Short mmCIF file of C-alpha atoms in Angstrom, two decimals:
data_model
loop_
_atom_site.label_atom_id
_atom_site.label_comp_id
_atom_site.label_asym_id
_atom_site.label_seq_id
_atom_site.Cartn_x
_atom_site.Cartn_y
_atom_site.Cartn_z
CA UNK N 915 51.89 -23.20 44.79
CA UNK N 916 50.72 -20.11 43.61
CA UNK N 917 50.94 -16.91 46.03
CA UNK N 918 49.54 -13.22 45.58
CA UNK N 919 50.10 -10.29 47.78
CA UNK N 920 47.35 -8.62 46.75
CA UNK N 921 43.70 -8.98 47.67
CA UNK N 922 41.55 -11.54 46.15
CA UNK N 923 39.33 -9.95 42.85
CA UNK N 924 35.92 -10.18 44.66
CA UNK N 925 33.74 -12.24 41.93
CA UNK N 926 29.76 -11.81 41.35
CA UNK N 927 28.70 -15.50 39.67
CA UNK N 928 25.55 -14.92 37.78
CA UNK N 929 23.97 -18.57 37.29
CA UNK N 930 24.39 -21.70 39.00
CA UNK N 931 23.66 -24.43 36.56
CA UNK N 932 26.45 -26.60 35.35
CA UNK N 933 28.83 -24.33 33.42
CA UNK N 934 28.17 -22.10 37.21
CA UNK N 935 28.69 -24.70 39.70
CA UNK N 936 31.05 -27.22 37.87
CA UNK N 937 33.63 -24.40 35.83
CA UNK N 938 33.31 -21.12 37.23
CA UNK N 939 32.69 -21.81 40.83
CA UNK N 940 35.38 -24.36 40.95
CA UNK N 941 38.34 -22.16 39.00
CA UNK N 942 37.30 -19.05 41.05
CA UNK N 943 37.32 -20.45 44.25
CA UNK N 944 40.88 -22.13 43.35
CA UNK N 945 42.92 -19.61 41.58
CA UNK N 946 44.47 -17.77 44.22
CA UNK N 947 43.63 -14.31 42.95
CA UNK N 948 40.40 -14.50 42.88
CA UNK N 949 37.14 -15.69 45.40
CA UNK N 950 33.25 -16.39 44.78
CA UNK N 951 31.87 -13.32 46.53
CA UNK N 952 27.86 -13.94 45.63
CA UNK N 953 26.23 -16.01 43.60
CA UNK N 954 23.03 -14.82 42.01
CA UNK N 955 20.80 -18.47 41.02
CA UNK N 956 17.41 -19.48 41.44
CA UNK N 957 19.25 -22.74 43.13
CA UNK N 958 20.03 -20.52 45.96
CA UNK N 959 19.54 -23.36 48.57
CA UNK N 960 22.64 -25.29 46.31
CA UNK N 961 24.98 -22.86 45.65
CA UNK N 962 24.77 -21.30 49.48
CA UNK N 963 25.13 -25.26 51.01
CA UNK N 964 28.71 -25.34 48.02
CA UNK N 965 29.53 -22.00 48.98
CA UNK N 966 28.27 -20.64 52.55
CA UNK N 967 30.84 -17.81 52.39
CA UNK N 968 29.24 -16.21 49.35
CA UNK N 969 26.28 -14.05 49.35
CA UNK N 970 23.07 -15.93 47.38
CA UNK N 971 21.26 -13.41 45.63
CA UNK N 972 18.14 -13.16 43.85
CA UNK N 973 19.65 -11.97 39.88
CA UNK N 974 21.63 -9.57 38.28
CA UNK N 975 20.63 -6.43 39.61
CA UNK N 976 21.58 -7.08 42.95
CA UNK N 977 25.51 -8.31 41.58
CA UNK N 978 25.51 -4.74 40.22
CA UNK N 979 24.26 -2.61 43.25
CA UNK N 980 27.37 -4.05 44.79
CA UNK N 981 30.25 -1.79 44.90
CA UNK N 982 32.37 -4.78 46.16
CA UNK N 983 32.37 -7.21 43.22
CA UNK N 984 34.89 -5.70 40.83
CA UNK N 985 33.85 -8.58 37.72
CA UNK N 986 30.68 -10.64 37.04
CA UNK N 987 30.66 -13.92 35.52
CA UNK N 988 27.82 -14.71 32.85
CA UNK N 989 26.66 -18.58 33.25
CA UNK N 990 23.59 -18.60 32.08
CA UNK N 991 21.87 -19.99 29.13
CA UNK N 992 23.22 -18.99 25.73
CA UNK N 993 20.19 -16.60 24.68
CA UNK N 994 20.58 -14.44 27.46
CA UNK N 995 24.80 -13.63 27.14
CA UNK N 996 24.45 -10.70 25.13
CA UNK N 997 21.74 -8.87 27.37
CA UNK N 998 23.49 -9.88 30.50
CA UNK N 999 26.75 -9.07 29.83
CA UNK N 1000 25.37 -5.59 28.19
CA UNK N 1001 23.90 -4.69 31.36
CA UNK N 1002 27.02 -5.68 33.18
CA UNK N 1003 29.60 -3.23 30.78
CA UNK N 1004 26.54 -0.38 31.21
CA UNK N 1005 27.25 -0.47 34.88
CA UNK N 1006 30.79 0.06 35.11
CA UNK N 1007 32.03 -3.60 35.72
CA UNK N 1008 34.34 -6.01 34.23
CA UNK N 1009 32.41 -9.13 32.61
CA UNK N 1010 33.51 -12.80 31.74
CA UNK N 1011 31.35 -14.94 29.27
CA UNK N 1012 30.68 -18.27 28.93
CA UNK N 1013 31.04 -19.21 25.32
CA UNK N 1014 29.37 -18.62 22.93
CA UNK N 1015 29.29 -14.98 24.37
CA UNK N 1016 27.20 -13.85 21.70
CA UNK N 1017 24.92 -16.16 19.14
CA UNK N 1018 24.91 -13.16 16.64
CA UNK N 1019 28.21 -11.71 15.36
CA UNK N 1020 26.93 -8.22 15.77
CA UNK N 1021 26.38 -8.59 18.74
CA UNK N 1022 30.24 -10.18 20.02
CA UNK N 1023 30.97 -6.75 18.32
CA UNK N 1024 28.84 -4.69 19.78
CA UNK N 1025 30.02 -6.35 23.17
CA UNK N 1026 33.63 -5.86 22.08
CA UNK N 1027 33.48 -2.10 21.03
CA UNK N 1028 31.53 -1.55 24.18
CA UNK N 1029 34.11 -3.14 26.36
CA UNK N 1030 37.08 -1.13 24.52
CA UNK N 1031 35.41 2.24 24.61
CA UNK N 1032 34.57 1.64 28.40
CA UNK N 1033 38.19 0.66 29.26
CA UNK N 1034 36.55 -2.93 31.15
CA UNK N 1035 37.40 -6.33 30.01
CA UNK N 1036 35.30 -8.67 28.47
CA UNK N 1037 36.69 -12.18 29.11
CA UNK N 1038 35.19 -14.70 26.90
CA UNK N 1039 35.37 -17.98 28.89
CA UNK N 1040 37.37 -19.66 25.93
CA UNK N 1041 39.01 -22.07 28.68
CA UNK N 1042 40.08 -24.93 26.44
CA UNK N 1043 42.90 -23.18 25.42
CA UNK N 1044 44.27 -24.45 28.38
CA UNK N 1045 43.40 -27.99 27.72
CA UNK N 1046 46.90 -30.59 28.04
CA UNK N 1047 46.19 -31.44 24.85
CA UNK N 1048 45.85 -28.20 23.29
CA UNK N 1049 48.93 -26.91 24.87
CA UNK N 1050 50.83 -29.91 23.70
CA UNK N 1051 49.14 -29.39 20.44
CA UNK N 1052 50.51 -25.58 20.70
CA UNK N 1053 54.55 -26.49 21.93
CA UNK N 1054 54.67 -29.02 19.19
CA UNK N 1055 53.53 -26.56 16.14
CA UNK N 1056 56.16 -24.17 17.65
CA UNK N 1057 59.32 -26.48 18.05
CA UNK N 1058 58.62 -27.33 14.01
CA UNK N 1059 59.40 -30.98 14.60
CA UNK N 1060 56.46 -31.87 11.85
CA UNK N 1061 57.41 -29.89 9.53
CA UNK N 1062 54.68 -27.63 7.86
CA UNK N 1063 51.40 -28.75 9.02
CA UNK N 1064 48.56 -29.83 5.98
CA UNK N 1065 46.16 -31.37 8.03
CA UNK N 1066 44.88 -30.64 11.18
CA UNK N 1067 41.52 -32.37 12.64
CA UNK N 1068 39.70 -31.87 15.65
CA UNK N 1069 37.11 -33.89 17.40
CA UNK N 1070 34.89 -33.20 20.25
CA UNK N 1071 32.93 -36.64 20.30
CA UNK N 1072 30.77 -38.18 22.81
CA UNK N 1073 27.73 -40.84 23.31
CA UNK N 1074 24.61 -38.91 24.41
CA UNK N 1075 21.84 -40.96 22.25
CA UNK N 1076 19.22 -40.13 24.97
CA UNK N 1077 17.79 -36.18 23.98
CA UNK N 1078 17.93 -34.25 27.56
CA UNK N 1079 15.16 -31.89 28.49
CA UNK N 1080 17.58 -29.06 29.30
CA UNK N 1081 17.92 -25.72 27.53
CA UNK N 1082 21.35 -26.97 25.84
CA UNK N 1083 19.68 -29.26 23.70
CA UNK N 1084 16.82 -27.06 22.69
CA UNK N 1085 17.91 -24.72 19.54
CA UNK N 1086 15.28 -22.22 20.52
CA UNK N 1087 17.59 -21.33 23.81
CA UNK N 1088 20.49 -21.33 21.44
CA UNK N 1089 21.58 -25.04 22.10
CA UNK N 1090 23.17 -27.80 20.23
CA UNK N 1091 26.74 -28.58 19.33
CA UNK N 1092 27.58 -25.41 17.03
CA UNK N 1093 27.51 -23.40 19.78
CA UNK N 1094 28.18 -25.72 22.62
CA UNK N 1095 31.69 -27.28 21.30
CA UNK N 1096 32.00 -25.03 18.42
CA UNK N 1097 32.92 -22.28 19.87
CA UNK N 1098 36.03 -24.52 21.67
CA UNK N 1099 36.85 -26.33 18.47
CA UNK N 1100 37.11 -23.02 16.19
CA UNK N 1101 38.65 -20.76 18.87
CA UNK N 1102 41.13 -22.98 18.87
CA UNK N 1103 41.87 -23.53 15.44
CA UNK N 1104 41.99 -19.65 14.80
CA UNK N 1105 44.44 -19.76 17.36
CA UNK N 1106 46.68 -21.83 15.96
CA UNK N 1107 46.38 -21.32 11.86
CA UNK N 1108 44.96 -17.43 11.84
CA UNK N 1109 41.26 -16.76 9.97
CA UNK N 1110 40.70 -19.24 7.46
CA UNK N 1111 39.88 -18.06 3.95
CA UNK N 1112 36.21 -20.32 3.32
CA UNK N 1113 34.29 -22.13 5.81
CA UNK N 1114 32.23 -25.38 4.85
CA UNK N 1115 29.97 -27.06 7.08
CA UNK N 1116 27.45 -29.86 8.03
CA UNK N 1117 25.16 -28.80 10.84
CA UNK N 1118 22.47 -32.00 11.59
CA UNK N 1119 20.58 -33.58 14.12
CA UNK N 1120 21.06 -37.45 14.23
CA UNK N 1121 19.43 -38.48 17.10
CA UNK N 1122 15.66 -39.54 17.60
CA UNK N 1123 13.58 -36.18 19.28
CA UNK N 1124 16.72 -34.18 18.63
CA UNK N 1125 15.19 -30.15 18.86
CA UNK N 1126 18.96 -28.83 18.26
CA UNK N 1127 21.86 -30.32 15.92
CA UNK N 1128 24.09 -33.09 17.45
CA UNK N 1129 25.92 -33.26 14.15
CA UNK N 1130 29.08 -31.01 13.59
CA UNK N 1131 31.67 -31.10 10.84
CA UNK N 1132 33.32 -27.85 9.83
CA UNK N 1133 35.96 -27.63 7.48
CA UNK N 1134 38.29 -24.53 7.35
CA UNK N 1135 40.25 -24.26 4.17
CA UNK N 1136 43.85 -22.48 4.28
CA UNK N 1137 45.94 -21.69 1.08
CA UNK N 1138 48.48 -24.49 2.28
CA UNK N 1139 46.84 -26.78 4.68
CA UNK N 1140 43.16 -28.01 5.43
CA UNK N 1141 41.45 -28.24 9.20
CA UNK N 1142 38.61 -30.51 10.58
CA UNK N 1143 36.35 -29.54 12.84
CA UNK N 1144 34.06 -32.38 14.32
CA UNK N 1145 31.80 -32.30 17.61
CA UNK N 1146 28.79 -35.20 17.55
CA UNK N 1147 26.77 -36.78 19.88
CA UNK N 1148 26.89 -39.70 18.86
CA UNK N 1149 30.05 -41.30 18.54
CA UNK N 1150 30.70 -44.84 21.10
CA UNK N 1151 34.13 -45.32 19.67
CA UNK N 1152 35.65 -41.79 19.51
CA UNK N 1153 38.07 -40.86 17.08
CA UNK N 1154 41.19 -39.14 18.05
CA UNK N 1155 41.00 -35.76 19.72
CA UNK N 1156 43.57 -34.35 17.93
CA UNK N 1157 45.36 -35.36 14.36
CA UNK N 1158 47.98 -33.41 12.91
CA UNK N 1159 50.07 -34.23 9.64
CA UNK N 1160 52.80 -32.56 8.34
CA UNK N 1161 55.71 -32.38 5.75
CA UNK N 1162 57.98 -34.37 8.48
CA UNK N 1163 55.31 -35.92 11.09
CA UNK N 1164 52.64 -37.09 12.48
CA UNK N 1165 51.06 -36.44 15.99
CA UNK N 1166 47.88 -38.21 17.45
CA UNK N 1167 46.07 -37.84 20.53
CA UNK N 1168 43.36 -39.89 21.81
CA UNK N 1169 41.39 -39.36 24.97
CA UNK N 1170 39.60 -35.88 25.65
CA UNK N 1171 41.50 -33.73 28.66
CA UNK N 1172 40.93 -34.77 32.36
CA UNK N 1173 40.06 -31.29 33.96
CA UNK N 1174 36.07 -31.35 32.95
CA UNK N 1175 35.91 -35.03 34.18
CA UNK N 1176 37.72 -34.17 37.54
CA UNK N 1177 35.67 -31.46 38.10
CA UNK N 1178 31.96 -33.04 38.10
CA UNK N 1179 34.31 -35.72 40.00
CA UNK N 1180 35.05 -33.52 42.92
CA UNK N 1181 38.47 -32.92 42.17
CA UNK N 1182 40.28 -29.61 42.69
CA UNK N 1183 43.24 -27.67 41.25
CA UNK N 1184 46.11 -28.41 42.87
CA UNK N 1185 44.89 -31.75 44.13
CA UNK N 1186 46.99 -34.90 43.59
CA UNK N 1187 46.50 -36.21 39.71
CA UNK N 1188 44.79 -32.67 38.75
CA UNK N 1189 44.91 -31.84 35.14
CA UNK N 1190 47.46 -34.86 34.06
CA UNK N 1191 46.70 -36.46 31.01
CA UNK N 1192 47.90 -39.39 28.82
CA UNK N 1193 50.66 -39.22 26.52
CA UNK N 1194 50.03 -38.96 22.44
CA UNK N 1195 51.97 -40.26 19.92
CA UNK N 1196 54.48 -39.13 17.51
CA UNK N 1197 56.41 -39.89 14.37
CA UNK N 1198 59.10 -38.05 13.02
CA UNK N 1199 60.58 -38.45 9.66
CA UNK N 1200 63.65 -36.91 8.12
CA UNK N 1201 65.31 -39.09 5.16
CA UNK N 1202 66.64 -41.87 6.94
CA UNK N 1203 65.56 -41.20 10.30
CA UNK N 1204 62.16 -42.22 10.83
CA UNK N 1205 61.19 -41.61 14.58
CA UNK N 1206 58.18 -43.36 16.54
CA UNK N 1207 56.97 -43.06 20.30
CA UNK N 1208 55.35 -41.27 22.93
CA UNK N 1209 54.93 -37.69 23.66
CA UNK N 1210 54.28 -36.31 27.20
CA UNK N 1211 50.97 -34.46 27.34
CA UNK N 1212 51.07 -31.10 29.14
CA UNK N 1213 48.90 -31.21 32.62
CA UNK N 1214 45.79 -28.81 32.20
CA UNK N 1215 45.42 -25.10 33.48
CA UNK N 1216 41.66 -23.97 33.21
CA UNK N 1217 42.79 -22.56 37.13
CA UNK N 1218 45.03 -20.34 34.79
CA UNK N 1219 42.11 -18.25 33.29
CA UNK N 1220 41.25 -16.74 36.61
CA UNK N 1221 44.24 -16.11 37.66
CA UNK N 1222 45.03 -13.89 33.77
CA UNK N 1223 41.34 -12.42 34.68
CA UNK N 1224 42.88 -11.03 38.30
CA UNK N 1225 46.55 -9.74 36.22
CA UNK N 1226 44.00 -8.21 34.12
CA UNK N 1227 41.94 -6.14 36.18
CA UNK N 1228 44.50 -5.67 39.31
CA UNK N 1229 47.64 -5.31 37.35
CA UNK N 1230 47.00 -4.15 34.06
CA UNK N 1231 48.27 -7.09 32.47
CA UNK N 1232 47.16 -7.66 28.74
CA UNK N 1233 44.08 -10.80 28.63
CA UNK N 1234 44.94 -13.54 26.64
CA UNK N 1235 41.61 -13.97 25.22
CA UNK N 1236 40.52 -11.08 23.35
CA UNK N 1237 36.92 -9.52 22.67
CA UNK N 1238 38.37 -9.99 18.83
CA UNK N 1239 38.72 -13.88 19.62
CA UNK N 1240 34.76 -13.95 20.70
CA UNK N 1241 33.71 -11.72 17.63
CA UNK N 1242 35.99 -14.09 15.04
CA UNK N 1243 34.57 -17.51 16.59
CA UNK N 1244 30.98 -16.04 16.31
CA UNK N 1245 31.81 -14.84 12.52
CA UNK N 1246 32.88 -18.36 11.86
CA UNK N 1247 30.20 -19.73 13.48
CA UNK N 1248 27.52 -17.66 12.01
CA UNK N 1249 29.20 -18.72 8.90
CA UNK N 1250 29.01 -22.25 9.18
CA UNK N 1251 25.07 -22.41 9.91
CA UNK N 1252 25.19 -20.77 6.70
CA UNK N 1253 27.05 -22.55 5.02
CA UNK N 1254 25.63 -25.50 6.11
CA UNK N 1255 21.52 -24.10 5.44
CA UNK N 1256 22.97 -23.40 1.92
CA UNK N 1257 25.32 -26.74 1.21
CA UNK N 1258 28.51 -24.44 -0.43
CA UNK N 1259 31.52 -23.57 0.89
CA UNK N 1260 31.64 -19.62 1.80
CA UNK N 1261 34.42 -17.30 2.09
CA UNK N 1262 35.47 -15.53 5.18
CA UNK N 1263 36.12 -12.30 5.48
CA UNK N 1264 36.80 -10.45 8.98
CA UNK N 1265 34.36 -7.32 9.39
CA UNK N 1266 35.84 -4.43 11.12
CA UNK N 1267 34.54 -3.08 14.62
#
């Protein structure tokens, strides 16, 4: 169980739609350190019967007349993230982001220098890092047991056939997969492997009425290994969620991680079964020795991002996702839509901010 002596981080939630309500709310309300203190959504009558001990107000100009709500949270759709969370780091408060933060690269480093120069932190919600499967992923790299790593893929699949009428499938509101899953998929990989030196990508729409891509497949190339990146819509068998070979191994996980699942479920963190996953499995080579079985997953942690924004802002503590991480993914990303417009692989070079 997790305790805290000191007071809970009072928390402003700006948007109530399904990142709001099934993510933020959730994690907030759960993390020990922290607490929903208003919600500003137009589904006021929703968010106040979920959370009656939370203010419901009318947008974001109320969150920031409010001298008790020390962070805001940005949920809203992806073309408004930069003007939001802008107006948030203007006013003197701390701001988390739902990914993308940015769809423009100047602008994640715009946000970034902004947040720096002001001394406030800008959390990008890059919560997958605390994915089972990505930790797993992590603790095997470090022990070495594969040996140098030359292949590393990534999927994000799912079936959606049926085209939604919801801003997150319409590319004019800055939806589709490249900036749904992508920012998941190459945050992570950059977290693992460092900036890759080319990008190469397919960006498509498969589906019948599709307005935004459904289609992802991003390959970042490495002077001694190559990595996958696939998110599509249309997948009814899904490939693995993770592959990784190296010069003494193989790991494979299928299955994605339980916390998103448990969370439209109801579920809760700390809740019996919360954030446990199945195991993966190995193979370990080494001349004669030739190793094959299960490996443990890690449980999940999304709870864990809350509680790092609270260090953060109460205790000083250092964030461990970085305004850099936001302005590299939305390099990348910019990247790969060109990349993909243009059909050639493109090098990648970090810009300074």
């Amino acid at each position: 169980m997790h305790t805290n002596t000191k007071p809970l981080l009072k928390i402003g939630l700006l948007g109530y739609g399904f990142a709001g309500a099934t993510f933020h709310a959730p994690l907030i309300g759960h993390s020990g350190r922290t607490e929903v203190s208003a919600i500003a959504s137009s589904q006021a009558d929703i968010a106040r019967q979920a959370w009656p001990q939370a203010r419901i107000v009318a947008g974001l100009d109320a969150l920031l007349a409010d001298p008790a709500i020390d962070c805001i949270v940005v949920a809203t759709p992806n073309d408004t993230h930069f003007d939001f969370a802008c107006r948030t780091l203007a006013a003197g408060k701390h701001v988390v982001v739902d990914k993308p933060v940015t769809l423009a690269a100047e602008e994640a480093r715009v946000l970034a220098r902004t947040a720096r120069d002001s001394k406030l932190l800008l959390a990008p919600f890059h919560n997958r890092r605390w994915d089972g499967d990505f930790r797993t992923v992590q603790a095997l790299l470090a022990s070495g047991r594969l040996g140098h790593i030359t292949h590393f893929e990534s999927h994000f699949d799912r079936f959606r056939p049926a085209v939604r009428q919801r801003w997150r499938e319409n590319a004019l509101s800055g939806g589709g997969l490249l900036y749904d899953l992508g920012p998941h998929l190459v945050d992570q990989a950059l977290l693992l492997f460092g900036a890759p030196h080319t990008v190469n990508a397919t960006v498509a729409a498969y589906r019948e009425h599709a307005e935004a891509d459904d289609y992802v497949h991003l390959q970042l190339g490495y002077a001694d290994k190559q990595v996958v990146l696939h998110a599509s819509a249309l997948s009814a068998l899904e490939a693995p969620r993770f592959v990784l070979h190296g010069r003494r191994g193989s790991y494979l996980k299928n299955g994605l991680d339980s916390q998103e699942d448990q969370l439209k479920a109801g579920l809760r963190p700390g809740q019996p079964g919360w954030a446990s996953n199945p195991p993966g499995l190995i193979r370990e080579v080494d001349g004669a020795l030739d190793l094959r079985g299960e490996l443990a997953t890690l449980d999940g942690a999304y709870v864990e991002f809350y509680r790092a924004v609270a260090a953060s802002i109460q205790d000083g503590a250092p964030f461990p996702v970085a305004p850099d991480a936001a302005v590299s993914v939305a390099e990348i990303l910019e990247l790969a839509r060109q990349s993909a417009e243009e059909g050639r692989r493109l090098p990648y070079v970090a810009k300074q901010w």
